[in-house]
Amino acid sequence: APGEQKQRGYNWKIDMSTHKFGVGVGSQTAMNGASFGVTSAMAQCEPPRITSKKTEDFKNTHDQLGRVRNLGHGSKESHPEVYGKAPPPSSEVWDARSCIEGDYTFEEQAPDADLGKSHTPGFRNITTESRAFGVPTVRSDIPKYATRSIADNQNYGDDVNAQYLLYPPQFAAMGLEDTSFTGPLPKEEVLSIFKESGCCDTLSEAEVEAVWETAKQDADGSVSVRSFQAALNDLLEAKR
């Protein structure tokens, strides 16, 4: 049974029914007198202290770790079991749920008949014309200036879209657009670009002229950086 001494058949040579194990504090002192300190510490009782009621009220209403704060409203037994105000018996009185869900009819939920209409005489949006009013976002109805000002934020139909902003071209950070590689350029400018980049170091002047003529024929007379690069790649592949 729980708490019952278990008999293991040992020969203790003592009376197990009356003997107590351990060293007593009487004639023999345990731990060279250290047991007296343990006994006095366990049996010590703090003497009563007399303080003011203000101090005790502050201690009682102070925050305590892991306990509900005492607000000084008396003991728990003096409080009712249910808090709050009972709902009104009538179902016609609106409560919080009715305010959130609402109780409007379909006619009350419909928009006003004059929604979007002006009531001021002379300003009513009624016309017999069938044209569209207002200014379009893309001004394709006016010509674009040859040299566009930096203060001109008008969209003439050539502005970039959202995809361009999310995925810009490879050399957009350098101020180069795709049209910079596909637009026609003078011969001197195209050759200087490829010679400065080192692409024509292994070619002679005759081979460079041949590449230019090939690119000129493929692009119908107007050579761009991309068309010259395609003709140059064909020549380098043929020499391998």
Phi, psi and omega in degrees: 000154179299133180087351181276140180290138180266128180270118180255000177080024179280150177263091185278340184061027176222167178273108184291339182281340182239343185281145177240128180281157178106167181261128182281170180262359183280260184290330181245134182254128181280145174056039176054040176095354180291339180291334177297322179293321178295318180295318180291327179291322180285329181266003184289138179236125182290128180294149181295143179242141181254115179236174181282157180293329179296320179292318179292323177294324178294320179293323182289325181266003180282154179294134178236137184296125177079010181230153177288140183289134178276116181268005177077027180261017179099185182281166181292330182293335182276356182267150176289160181283331183239131179254164177099173181259137180291143180294155178294146182291333184281135180280351180280343180283130182284137176245190182295323180295320179293325178293326181281313184280324181082160180217052183264148176281171180294324178293323179288333179278345180290149179292162179295148181293332180260023181292128180081008180245144180271139178261356181277126179297136182091349180239016181281137183276065178238126182214157176262356180277154181253004182282165178271135181264158178098177180257128180291156179290317177262114184274076174275357181271352179238149181286152179272142179290149179294318176244110186275136180282152178288342178271357180271104179260020181282141178268115179263012180098358181249010178285158181283161180259185182293328180295324178293323179290325179280324181232078181291162178297172186294320185252027180292328179293339178266005180082018181250127177262176178293331179291340178292336181263339182257346180282152180291141180227156176296160183296317182297321181290319180295315181293324179292325179297314183283330178286322178291331179280348178088009181285339183251020182292327182270004182251150176273173180295325179293321179291325177295319178295324178294321177296320179297317180294322178295316178295327179292322178289321180290330183259016177059041174096338180253114185260133176243178178296320182290319180292322177293324178293322178295318178292323178293321178295322178296321179292318181293325177292325180288332180280347180284000000 
